[in-house]
Amino acid sequence: MKKNIENREDVRQLVHSFYAKIRKDAEIGYFFNDVIQDWDEHLEKLTDFWEMNLFGGKNYHGNPIAVHNEVDHKFGGVISSHEFGIWLNHWFATIDELFEGENADTLKRRARKMSTMLFMNMFNSRR
Ligand code: HEM
């Protein structure tokens, strides 16, 4: 039986498994492998981000909108809803493989909302 997402350790497991899939993805893996130099640091930051999202806390201090606009500019504005869809598929699949319950559903919903928001900002930041 699968478990609920209960604490930081669970979030860390989710984040690690998710990025293992992302890095191997033929269509979107290179965005990440190209930009991210220190994977330990990235995985810790994303654990902070999703932990804060679910349980509160103050460890994450970034600006995801600015970061994604920058990534999009770096690659010449090629990131579309297709790439966001692939990202979300991996996120949902990883959650479903490892967890179930209310927090699992919440993290699916929040990522979907965030993807719309990030993509709209990305799109509007193109000139
Ligand atoms: C679908 C929803 C997505 C969510 C919720 C999400 C979330 C995040 C977050 C929270 C960060 C950390 C930001 C920071 O450094 O403070 C991040 C970094 C990053 N994201 Fe996303 N992301 C999404 C989609 C994507 C997509 C579609 C791409 C590329 C195709 C992408 C590429 C990246 C890259 C390359 C970084 C690292 C940037 C850096 O370290 O400079 N993301 N993402």
Short mmCIF file of N, CA, C and O and ligand atoms in Angstrom, two decimals:
data_model
loop_
_atom_site.label_atom_id
_atom_site.label_comp_id
_atom_site.label_asym_id
_atom_site.label_seq_id
_atom_site.Cartn_x
_atom_site.Cartn_y
_atom_site.Cartn_z
N MET A 1 0.82 -1.20 0.00
CA MET A 1 0.00 0.00 0.00
C MET A 1 0.87 1.26 0.00
O MET A 1 1.87 1.34 0.70
N LYS A 2 0.45 2.24 -0.78
CA LYS A 2 1.23 3.48 -0.86
C LYS A 2 0.95 4.37 0.35
O LYS A 2 -0.07 4.26 1.00
N LYS A 3 1.89 5.26 0.61
CA LYS A 3 1.74 6.08 1.82
C LYS A 3 1.36 7.53 1.48
O LYS A 3 1.49 7.97 0.34
N ASN A 4 0.96 8.25 2.49
CA ASN A 4 0.72 9.68 2.36
C ASN A 4 2.05 10.42 2.36
O ASN A 4 3.06 9.92 2.86
N ILE A 5 2.03 11.64 1.82
CA ILE A 5 3.21 12.51 1.90
C ILE A 5 3.12 13.23 3.24
O ILE A 5 2.26 14.08 3.44
N GLU A 6 4.02 12.83 4.16
CA GLU A 6 3.86 13.28 5.54
C GLU A 6 4.90 14.27 6.04
O GLU A 6 4.66 14.97 7.01
N ASN A 7 6.06 14.27 5.41
CA ASN A 7 7.14 15.09 5.95
C ASN A 7 8.21 15.39 4.88
O ASN A 7 8.08 14.97 3.73
N ARG A 8 9.23 16.12 5.32
CA ARG A 8 10.29 16.52 4.38
C ARG A 8 10.95 15.33 3.69
O ARG A 8 11.28 15.40 2.52
N GLU A 9 11.17 14.25 4.43
CA GLU A 9 11.79 13.06 3.82
C GLU A 9 10.97 12.54 2.65
O GLU A 9 11.51 12.13 1.62
N ASP A 10 9.65 12.54 2.81
CA ASP A 10 8.77 12.11 1.72
C ASP A 10 8.89 13.05 0.52
O ASP A 10 8.95 12.61 -0.63
N VAL A 11 8.92 14.35 0.81
CA VAL A 11 9.06 15.34 -0.26
C VAL A 11 10.40 15.14 -0.98
O VAL A 11 10.48 15.17 -2.21
N ARG A 12 11.45 14.89 -0.20
CA ARG A 12 12.77 14.68 -0.79
C ARG A 12 12.75 13.46 -1.72
O ARG A 12 13.27 13.51 -2.84
N GLN A 13 12.12 12.40 -1.28
CA GLN A 13 12.04 11.19 -2.12
C GLN A 13 11.31 11.49 -3.44
O GLN A 13 11.74 11.07 -4.52
N LEU A 14 10.22 12.23 -3.33
CA LEU A 14 9.45 12.61 -4.52
C LEU A 14 10.31 13.44 -5.47
O LEU A 14 10.38 13.17 -6.68
N VAL A 15 10.97 14.46 -4.93
CA VAL A 15 11.78 15.36 -5.76
C VAL A 15 12.92 14.59 -6.44
O VAL A 15 13.17 14.75 -7.64
N HIS A 16 13.60 13.72 -5.71
CA HIS A 16 14.71 12.96 -6.29
C HIS A 16 14.21 12.04 -7.41
O HIS A 16 14.82 11.97 -8.49
N SER A 17 13.13 11.32 -7.16
CA SER A 17 12.61 10.38 -8.17
C SER A 17 12.12 11.14 -9.41
O SER A 17 12.33 10.69 -10.54
N PHE A 18 11.48 12.28 -9.16
CA PHE A 18 10.96 13.09 -10.27
C PHE A 18 12.10 13.57 -11.17
O PHE A 18 12.06 13.42 -12.40
N TYR A 19 13.15 14.16 -10.58
CA TYR A 19 14.24 14.68 -11.42
C TYR A 19 15.05 13.59 -12.08
O TYR A 19 15.64 13.82 -13.14
N ALA A 20 15.04 12.39 -11.51
CA ALA A 20 15.70 11.27 -12.21
C ALA A 20 14.98 11.02 -13.54
O ALA A 20 15.61 10.79 -14.58
N LYS A 21 13.66 11.11 -13.54
CA LYS A 21 12.89 10.95 -14.79
C LYS A 21 13.13 12.12 -15.73
O LYS A 21 13.32 11.96 -16.94
N ILE A 22 13.07 13.34 -15.17
CA ILE A 22 13.23 14.55 -15.99
C ILE A 22 14.59 14.54 -16.72
O ILE A 22 14.68 14.82 -17.90
N ARG A 23 15.63 14.18 -16.00
CA ARG A 23 16.97 14.22 -16.60
C ARG A 23 17.11 13.27 -17.76
O ARG A 23 17.89 13.50 -18.68
N LYS A 24 16.34 12.18 -17.71
CA LYS A 24 16.43 11.17 -18.79
C LYS A 24 15.46 11.45 -19.93
O LYS A 24 15.48 10.77 -20.94
N ASP A 25 14.59 12.44 -19.76
CA ASP A 25 13.56 12.67 -20.77
C ASP A 25 14.19 13.19 -22.08
O ASP A 25 14.94 14.16 -22.07
N ALA A 26 13.82 12.54 -23.18
CA ALA A 26 14.43 12.87 -24.47
C ALA A 26 14.05 14.28 -24.93
O ALA A 26 14.83 14.94 -25.62
N GLU A 27 12.88 14.76 -24.55
CA GLU A 27 12.44 16.06 -25.05
C GLU A 27 12.77 17.24 -24.13
O GLU A 27 13.04 18.34 -24.61
N ILE A 28 12.72 17.04 -22.84
CA ILE A 28 12.97 18.21 -21.97
C ILE A 28 14.18 18.04 -21.04
O ILE A 28 14.55 18.99 -20.36
N GLY A 29 14.80 16.87 -21.03
CA GLY A 29 15.93 16.64 -20.13
C GLY A 29 17.05 17.65 -20.31
O GLY A 29 17.64 18.13 -19.34
N TYR A 30 17.33 18.02 -21.59
CA TYR A 30 18.50 18.87 -21.83
C TYR A 30 18.36 20.27 -21.25
O TYR A 30 19.35 20.90 -20.91
N PHE A 31 17.14 20.78 -21.12
CA PHE A 31 16.98 22.10 -20.50
C PHE A 31 17.60 22.09 -19.10
O PHE A 31 18.29 23.02 -18.69
N PHE A 32 17.31 21.02 -18.40
CA PHE A 32 17.76 20.91 -17.01
C PHE A 32 19.24 20.55 -16.95
O PHE A 32 20.00 21.16 -16.21
N ASN A 33 19.65 19.58 -17.76
CA ASN A 33 21.05 19.14 -17.72
C ASN A 33 22.01 20.23 -18.17
O ASN A 33 23.16 20.28 -17.75
N ASP A 34 21.50 21.11 -19.03
CA ASP A 34 22.30 22.22 -19.52
C ASP A 34 22.48 23.31 -18.47
O ASP A 34 23.56 23.84 -18.28
N VAL A 35 21.38 23.64 -17.80
CA VAL A 35 21.38 24.81 -16.91
C VAL A 35 21.89 24.47 -15.51
O VAL A 35 22.64 25.23 -14.90
N ILE A 36 21.49 23.31 -15.00
CA ILE A 36 21.77 23.01 -13.60
C ILE A 36 23.18 22.42 -13.46
O ILE A 36 23.48 21.38 -14.01
N GLN A 37 24.01 23.15 -12.74
CA GLN A 37 25.41 22.72 -12.56
C GLN A 37 25.55 21.86 -11.32
O GLN A 37 26.28 20.87 -11.33
N ASP A 38 24.88 22.24 -10.27
CA ASP A 38 25.04 21.53 -9.00
C ASP A 38 23.70 20.85 -8.65
O ASP A 38 22.78 21.46 -8.13
N TRP A 39 23.65 19.54 -8.96
CA TRP A 39 22.37 18.84 -8.79
C TRP A 39 21.99 18.64 -7.33
O TRP A 39 20.82 18.67 -6.98
N ASP A 40 23.00 18.44 -6.47
CA ASP A 40 22.69 18.28 -5.04
C ASP A 40 21.98 19.53 -4.53
O ASP A 40 20.98 19.45 -3.81
N GLU A 41 22.54 20.68 -4.92
CA GLU A 41 21.97 21.95 -4.48
C GLU A 41 20.55 22.13 -5.05
O GLU A 41 19.63 22.56 -4.36
N HIS A 42 20.39 21.80 -6.33
CA HIS A 42 19.07 21.95 -6.97
C HIS A 42 18.02 21.07 -6.27
O HIS A 42 16.92 21.53 -5.98
N LEU A 43 18.39 19.82 -6.01
CA LEU A 43 17.42 18.91 -5.39
C LEU A 43 17.06 19.35 -3.98
O LEU A 43 15.90 19.22 -3.55
N GLU A 44 18.04 19.92 -3.28
CA GLU A 44 17.76 20.42 -1.94
C GLU A 44 16.84 21.65 -2.00
O GLU A 44 15.90 21.77 -1.21
N LYS A 45 17.10 22.51 -2.99
CA LYS A 45 16.27 23.71 -3.15
C LYS A 45 14.83 23.33 -3.50
O LYS A 45 13.87 23.91 -2.99
N LEU A 46 14.69 22.36 -4.39
CA LEU A 46 13.34 21.96 -4.79
C LEU A 46 12.62 21.21 -3.67
O LEU A 46 11.40 21.27 -3.56
N THR A 47 13.39 20.53 -2.82
CA THR A 47 12.79 19.92 -1.62
C THR A 47 12.28 21.03 -0.71
O THR A 47 11.16 20.95 -0.19
N ASP A 48 13.09 22.09 -0.53
CA ASP A 48 12.65 23.25 0.26
C ASP A 48 11.36 23.84 -0.32
O ASP A 48 10.42 24.17 0.40
N PHE A 49 11.35 23.98 -1.65
CA PHE A 49 10.21 24.62 -2.31
C PHE A 49 8.91 23.84 -2.07
O PHE A 49 7.91 24.40 -1.64
N TRP A 50 8.95 22.54 -2.34
CA TRP A 50 7.71 21.75 -2.22
C TRP A 50 7.35 21.49 -0.76
O TRP A 50 6.17 21.36 -0.43
N GLU A 51 8.36 21.44 0.11
CA GLU A 51 8.06 21.30 1.53
C GLU A 51 7.31 22.55 2.02
O GLU A 51 6.30 22.44 2.72
N MET A 52 7.81 23.72 1.60
CA MET A 52 7.16 24.97 1.99
C MET A 52 5.74 25.02 1.44
O MET A 52 4.79 25.41 2.14
N ASN A 53 5.61 24.57 0.21
CA ASN A 53 4.31 24.57 -0.45
C ASN A 53 3.28 23.75 0.31
O ASN A 53 2.11 24.11 0.43
N LEU A 54 3.74 22.64 0.85
CA LEU A 54 2.83 21.69 1.51
C LEU A 54 2.72 21.95 3.02
O LEU A 54 1.63 21.91 3.59
N PHE A 55 3.84 22.16 3.65
CA PHE A 55 3.85 22.20 5.12
C PHE A 55 4.21 23.57 5.70
O PHE A 55 4.29 23.72 6.92
N GLY A 56 4.47 24.57 4.84
CA GLY A 56 4.96 25.85 5.34
C GLY A 56 6.45 25.79 5.58
O GLY A 56 7.11 24.83 5.21
N GLY A 57 6.99 26.82 6.19
CA GLY A 57 8.44 26.86 6.40
C GLY A 57 9.04 27.97 5.57
O GLY A 57 8.38 28.54 4.70
N LYS A 58 10.30 28.29 5.85
CA LYS A 58 10.90 29.48 5.24
C LYS A 58 12.20 29.18 4.52
O LYS A 58 13.02 30.06 4.28
N ASN A 59 12.43 27.92 4.18
CA ASN A 59 13.74 27.60 3.61
C ASN A 59 13.91 28.04 2.16
O ASN A 59 15.02 28.26 1.70
N TYR A 60 12.81 28.14 1.43
CA TYR A 60 12.93 28.51 0.02
C TYR A 60 12.83 30.02 -0.15
O TYR A 60 11.89 30.64 0.34
N HIS A 61 13.80 30.61 -0.88
CA HIS A 61 13.79 32.07 -1.04
C HIS A 61 13.89 32.49 -2.51
O HIS A 61 14.35 33.58 -2.80
N GLY A 62 13.51 31.62 -3.41
CA GLY A 62 13.74 31.94 -4.82
C GLY A 62 12.59 32.69 -5.47
O GLY A 62 11.64 33.11 -4.81
N ASN A 63 12.71 32.84 -6.78
CA ASN A 63 11.70 33.53 -7.57
C ASN A 63 11.46 32.71 -8.85
O ASN A 63 12.09 32.95 -9.88
N PRO A 64 10.57 31.71 -8.78
CA PRO A 64 10.38 30.79 -9.90
C PRO A 64 9.99 31.50 -11.21
O PRO A 64 10.42 31.07 -12.28
N ILE A 65 9.22 32.58 -11.14
CA ILE A 65 8.82 33.26 -12.38
C ILE A 65 10.07 33.79 -13.10
O ILE A 65 10.29 33.53 -14.28
N ALA A 66 10.89 34.53 -12.35
CA ALA A 66 12.11 35.10 -12.95
C ALA A 66 13.02 33.99 -13.47
O ALA A 66 13.58 34.10 -14.56
N VAL A 67 13.16 32.91 -12.71
CA VAL A 67 14.04 31.81 -13.12
C VAL A 67 13.55 31.20 -14.44
O VAL A 67 14.34 30.97 -15.36
N HIS A 68 12.26 30.97 -14.56
CA HIS A 68 11.76 30.33 -15.79
C HIS A 68 11.80 31.28 -16.98
O HIS A 68 12.04 30.85 -18.11
N ASN A 69 11.56 32.57 -16.74
CA ASN A 69 11.70 33.52 -17.84
C ASN A 69 13.14 33.52 -18.36
O ASN A 69 13.38 33.55 -19.56
N GLU A 70 14.08 33.45 -17.43
CA GLU A 70 15.50 33.41 -17.83
C GLU A 70 15.83 32.15 -18.62
O GLU A 70 16.52 32.20 -19.63
N VAL A 71 15.34 31.02 -18.13
CA VAL A 71 15.60 29.76 -18.84
C VAL A 71 15.02 29.85 -20.26
O VAL A 71 15.67 29.49 -21.24
N ASP A 72 13.82 30.38 -20.37
CA ASP A 72 13.18 30.49 -21.68
C ASP A 72 13.99 31.39 -22.61
O ASP A 72 14.19 31.07 -23.78
N HIS A 73 14.48 32.51 -22.08
CA HIS A 73 15.30 33.41 -22.91
C HIS A 73 16.57 32.71 -23.36
O HIS A 73 16.97 32.81 -24.51
N LYS A 74 17.17 32.00 -22.42
CA LYS A 74 18.42 31.29 -22.75
C LYS A 74 18.25 30.35 -23.94
O LYS A 74 19.13 30.21 -24.78
N PHE A 75 17.08 29.71 -24.01
CA PHE A 75 16.86 28.75 -25.09
C PHE A 75 16.08 29.36 -26.28
O PHE A 75 15.55 28.64 -27.12
N GLY A 76 15.98 30.67 -26.29
CA GLY A 76 15.39 31.33 -27.45
C GLY A 76 13.88 31.26 -27.53
O GLY A 76 13.30 31.32 -28.62
N GLY A 77 13.22 31.12 -26.38
CA GLY A 77 11.75 31.16 -26.37
C GLY A 77 11.08 29.94 -26.97
O GLY A 77 10.02 30.04 -27.59
N VAL A 78 11.69 28.78 -26.78
CA VAL A 78 11.13 27.56 -27.40
C VAL A 78 10.26 26.74 -26.44
O VAL A 78 9.69 25.73 -26.83
N ILE A 79 10.17 27.16 -25.19
CA ILE A 79 9.41 26.36 -24.23
C ILE A 79 7.91 26.65 -24.40
O ILE A 79 7.48 27.79 -24.35
N SER A 80 7.14 25.59 -24.62
CA SER A 80 5.71 25.76 -24.89
C SER A 80 4.89 24.92 -23.92
O SER A 80 5.44 24.24 -23.04
N SER A 81 3.59 24.95 -24.11
CA SER A 81 2.73 24.13 -23.25
C SER A 81 3.05 22.64 -23.40
O SER A 81 2.78 21.85 -22.51
N HIS A 82 3.63 22.27 -24.54
CA HIS A 82 4.06 20.87 -24.73
C HIS A 82 5.10 20.47 -23.68
O HIS A 82 4.98 19.43 -23.04
N GLU A 83 6.12 21.31 -23.50
CA GLU A 83 7.17 21.01 -22.51
C GLU A 83 6.58 21.01 -21.10
O GLU A 83 6.91 20.15 -20.28
N PHE A 84 5.69 21.96 -20.83
CA PHE A 84 5.05 21.97 -19.51
C PHE A 84 4.22 20.70 -19.30
O PHE A 84 4.17 20.16 -18.20
N GLY A 85 3.57 20.23 -20.36
CA GLY A 85 2.78 19.01 -20.27
C GLY A 85 3.63 17.80 -19.92
O GLY A 85 3.24 16.96 -19.10
N ILE A 86 4.81 17.72 -20.54
CA ILE A 86 5.72 16.60 -20.24
C ILE A 86 6.15 16.66 -18.78
O ILE A 86 6.16 15.65 -18.07
N TRP A 87 6.52 17.88 -18.36
CA TRP A 87 6.92 18.07 -16.95
C TRP A 87 5.81 17.55 -16.03
O TRP A 87 6.06 16.78 -15.10
N LEU A 88 4.58 17.99 -16.30
CA LEU A 88 3.46 17.60 -15.42
C LEU A 88 3.20 16.09 -15.46
O LEU A 88 2.89 15.49 -14.43
N ASN A 89 3.33 15.49 -16.64
CA ASN A 89 3.15 14.02 -16.73
C ASN A 89 4.12 13.29 -15.81
O ASN A 89 3.74 12.34 -15.12
N HIS A 90 5.38 13.73 -15.82
CA HIS A 90 6.37 13.08 -14.95
C HIS A 90 6.04 13.32 -13.47
O HIS A 90 6.22 12.45 -12.63
N TRP A 91 5.58 14.52 -13.19
CA TRP A 91 5.24 14.86 -11.80
C TRP A 91 4.08 13.97 -11.31
O TRP A 91 4.17 13.34 -10.25
N PHE A 92 3.04 13.88 -12.10
CA PHE A 92 1.89 13.05 -11.72
C PHE A 92 2.29 11.58 -11.60
O PHE A 92 1.89 10.88 -10.66
N ALA A 93 3.06 11.10 -12.59
CA ALA A 93 3.45 9.68 -12.59
C ALA A 93 4.30 9.35 -11.36
O ALA A 93 4.12 8.29 -10.74
N THR A 94 5.21 10.26 -11.00
CA THR A 94 6.08 10.00 -9.84
C THR A 94 5.26 9.99 -8.56
O THR A 94 5.44 9.11 -7.69
N ILE A 95 4.36 10.95 -8.44
CA ILE A 95 3.51 10.98 -7.24
C ILE A 95 2.70 9.69 -7.15
O ILE A 95 2.64 9.05 -6.09
N ASP A 96 2.11 9.27 -8.26
CA ASP A 96 1.26 8.07 -8.23
C ASP A 96 2.05 6.80 -7.95
O ASP A 96 1.53 5.86 -7.36
N GLU A 97 3.30 6.76 -8.38
CA GLU A 97 4.13 5.58 -8.11
C GLU A 97 4.42 5.43 -6.63
O GLU A 97 4.49 4.32 -6.10
N LEU A 98 4.61 6.58 -5.95
CA LEU A 98 5.13 6.52 -4.58
C LEU A 98 4.10 6.79 -3.50
O LEU A 98 4.22 6.28 -2.38
N PHE A 99 3.11 7.64 -3.81
CA PHE A 99 2.23 8.14 -2.75
C PHE A 99 0.76 8.14 -3.16
O PHE A 99 0.43 8.02 -4.33
N GLU A 100 -0.07 8.32 -2.15
CA GLU A 100 -1.49 8.55 -2.39
C GLU A 100 -2.02 9.45 -1.27
O GLU A 100 -1.30 9.75 -0.31
N GLY A 101 -3.26 9.89 -1.39
CA GLY A 101 -3.85 10.69 -0.31
C GLY A 101 -3.95 12.17 -0.62
O GLY A 101 -3.64 12.62 -1.72
N GLU A 102 -4.38 12.91 0.39
CA GLU A 102 -4.72 14.32 0.19
C GLU A 102 -3.51 15.17 -0.24
O GLU A 102 -3.62 15.99 -1.15
N ASN A 103 -2.37 14.97 0.41
CA ASN A 103 -1.21 15.78 0.05
C ASN A 103 -0.71 15.45 -1.36
O ASN A 103 -0.21 16.33 -2.07
N ALA A 104 -0.85 14.20 -1.74
CA ALA A 104 -0.47 13.81 -3.11
C ALA A 104 -1.36 14.56 -4.10
O ALA A 104 -0.86 15.13 -5.08
N ASP A 105 -2.65 14.59 -3.84
CA ASP A 105 -3.57 15.32 -4.73
C ASP A 105 -3.26 16.81 -4.73
O ASP A 105 -3.30 17.47 -5.77
N THR A 106 -2.96 17.35 -3.55
CA THR A 106 -2.65 18.78 -3.45
C THR A 106 -1.43 19.12 -4.30
O THR A 106 -1.43 20.13 -5.02
N LEU A 107 -0.39 18.30 -4.25
CA LEU A 107 0.81 18.61 -5.02
C LEU A 107 0.57 18.51 -6.52
O LEU A 107 1.21 19.21 -7.31
N LYS A 108 -0.34 17.65 -6.93
CA LYS A 108 -0.68 17.60 -8.36
C LYS A 108 -1.39 18.90 -8.77
O LYS A 108 -1.07 19.52 -9.78
N ARG A 109 -2.36 19.29 -7.96
CA ARG A 109 -3.14 20.50 -8.25
C ARG A 109 -2.25 21.74 -8.27
O ARG A 109 -2.33 22.58 -9.16
N ARG A 110 -1.36 21.83 -7.28
CA ARG A 110 -0.51 23.04 -7.17
C ARG A 110 0.46 23.13 -8.35
O ARG A 110 0.72 24.21 -8.86
N ALA A 111 1.00 21.99 -8.77
CA ALA A 111 1.94 22.02 -9.90
C ALA A 111 1.21 22.42 -11.18
O ALA A 111 1.73 23.20 -11.99
N ARG A 112 -0.01 21.93 -11.34
CA ARG A 112 -0.77 22.29 -12.54
C ARG A 112 -1.06 23.80 -12.56
O ARG A 112 -0.88 24.48 -13.56
N LYS A 113 -1.46 24.33 -11.42
CA LYS A 113 -1.73 25.77 -11.32
C LYS A 113 -0.48 26.58 -11.61
O LYS A 113 -0.50 27.58 -12.31
N MET A 114 0.61 26.09 -11.03
CA MET A 114 1.87 26.82 -11.18
C MET A 114 2.34 26.78 -12.63
O MET A 114 2.92 27.75 -13.13
N SER A 115 2.10 25.67 -13.31
CA SER A 115 2.56 25.58 -14.69
C SER A 115 1.83 26.60 -15.56
O SER A 115 2.44 27.25 -16.41
N THR A 116 0.55 26.79 -15.33
CA THR A 116 -0.21 27.80 -16.09
C THR A 116 0.36 29.18 -15.83
O THR A 116 0.59 29.97 -16.75
N MET A 117 0.62 29.46 -14.56
CA MET A 117 1.12 30.76 -14.16
C MET A 117 2.53 31.00 -14.74
O MET A 117 2.80 32.07 -15.29
N LEU A 118 3.38 30.00 -14.65
CA LEU A 118 4.75 30.16 -15.17
C LEU A 118 4.73 30.37 -16.68
O LEU A 118 5.45 31.21 -17.22
N PHE A 119 3.90 29.58 -17.35
CA PHE A 119 3.87 29.68 -18.82
C PHE A 119 3.32 31.03 -19.28
O PHE A 119 3.84 31.64 -20.21
N MET A 120 2.28 31.51 -18.62
CA MET A 120 1.73 32.83 -18.99
C MET A 120 2.77 33.93 -18.80
O MET A 120 2.91 34.81 -19.64
N ASN A 121 3.51 33.86 -17.70
CA ASN A 121 4.55 34.86 -17.46
C ASN A 121 5.67 34.76 -18.48
O ASN A 121 6.21 35.77 -18.95
N MET A 122 6.04 33.53 -18.80
CA MET A 122 7.08 33.29 -19.80
C MET A 122 6.66 33.90 -21.14
O MET A 122 7.40 34.63 -21.78
N PHE A 123 5.45 33.58 -21.52
CA PHE A 123 4.91 34.04 -22.80
C PHE A 123 4.90 35.58 -22.85
O PHE A 123 5.34 36.19 -23.82
N ASN A 124 4.43 36.19 -21.75
CA ASN A 124 4.35 37.65 -21.71
C ASN A 124 5.71 38.32 -21.64
O ASN A 124 5.84 39.49 -21.98
N SER A 125 6.72 37.58 -21.19
CA SER A 125 8.05 38.20 -21.08
C SER A 125 8.81 38.15 -22.41
O SER A 125 9.89 38.72 -22.54
N ARG A 126 8.23 37.48 -23.42
CA ARG A 126 8.90 37.42 -24.73
C ARG A 126 8.63 38.71 -25.49
O ARG A 126 7.55 39.25 -25.47
N ARG A 127 9.64 39.17 -26.19
CA ARG A 127 9.46 40.38 -27.00
C ARG A 127 9.81 40.11 -28.44
O ARG A 127 10.77 39.46 -28.72
C1 HEM B 1 5.27 22.64 -14.84
C2 HEM B 1 5.55 23.27 -13.78
C3 HEM B 1 6.92 23.64 -13.28
C4 HEM B 1 7.17 23.89 -11.97
C5 HEM B 1 6.16 23.79 -10.83
C6 HEM B 1 8.58 24.25 -11.87
C7 HEM B 1 9.21 24.60 -10.70
C8 HEM B 1 10.51 25.02 -10.58
C9 HEM B 1 11.11 25.59 -9.41
C10 HEM B 1 10.40 25.88 -8.09
C11 HEM B 1 12.41 25.85 -9.69
C12 HEM B 1 13.46 26.47 -8.77
C13 HEM B 1 13.54 27.95 -9.01
C14 HEM B 1 14.69 28.58 -8.25
O1 HEM B 1 15.85 28.45 -8.68
O2 HEM B 1 14.46 29.21 -7.20
C15 HEM B 1 12.65 25.44 -11.04
C16 HEM B 1 13.85 25.53 -11.71
C17 HEM B 1 14.04 25.21 -13.02
N1 HEM B 1 13.08 24.87 -13.94
FE1 HEM B 1 11.11 24.55 -13.53
N2 HEM B 1 9.15 24.18 -13.11
C18 HEM B 1 8.19 23.82 -14.01
C19 HEM B 1 8.36 23.64 -15.36
C20 HEM B 1 9.55 23.74 -16.03
C21 HEM B 1 9.73 23.49 -17.45
C22 HEM B 1 8.63 23.10 -18.43
C23 HEM B 1 11.06 23.69 -17.71
C24 HEM B 1 11.85 23.55 -18.99
C25 HEM B 1 11.41 23.01 -20.09
C26 HEM B 1 11.71 24.06 -16.48
C27 HEM B 1 13.05 24.31 -16.32
C28 HEM B 1 13.68 24.64 -15.14
C29 HEM B 1 15.12 24.82 -15.01
C30 HEM B 1 16.16 24.64 -16.11
C31 HEM B 1 15.35 25.19 -13.68
C32 HEM B 1 16.71 25.52 -13.04
C33 HEM B 1 17.02 26.98 -13.23
C34 HEM B 1 18.31 27.42 -12.56
O3 HEM B 1 18.80 26.76 -11.63
O4 HEM B 1 18.85 28.46 -12.98
N3 HEM B 1 10.76 24.09 -15.48
N4 HEM B 1 11.48 24.95 -11.59
#
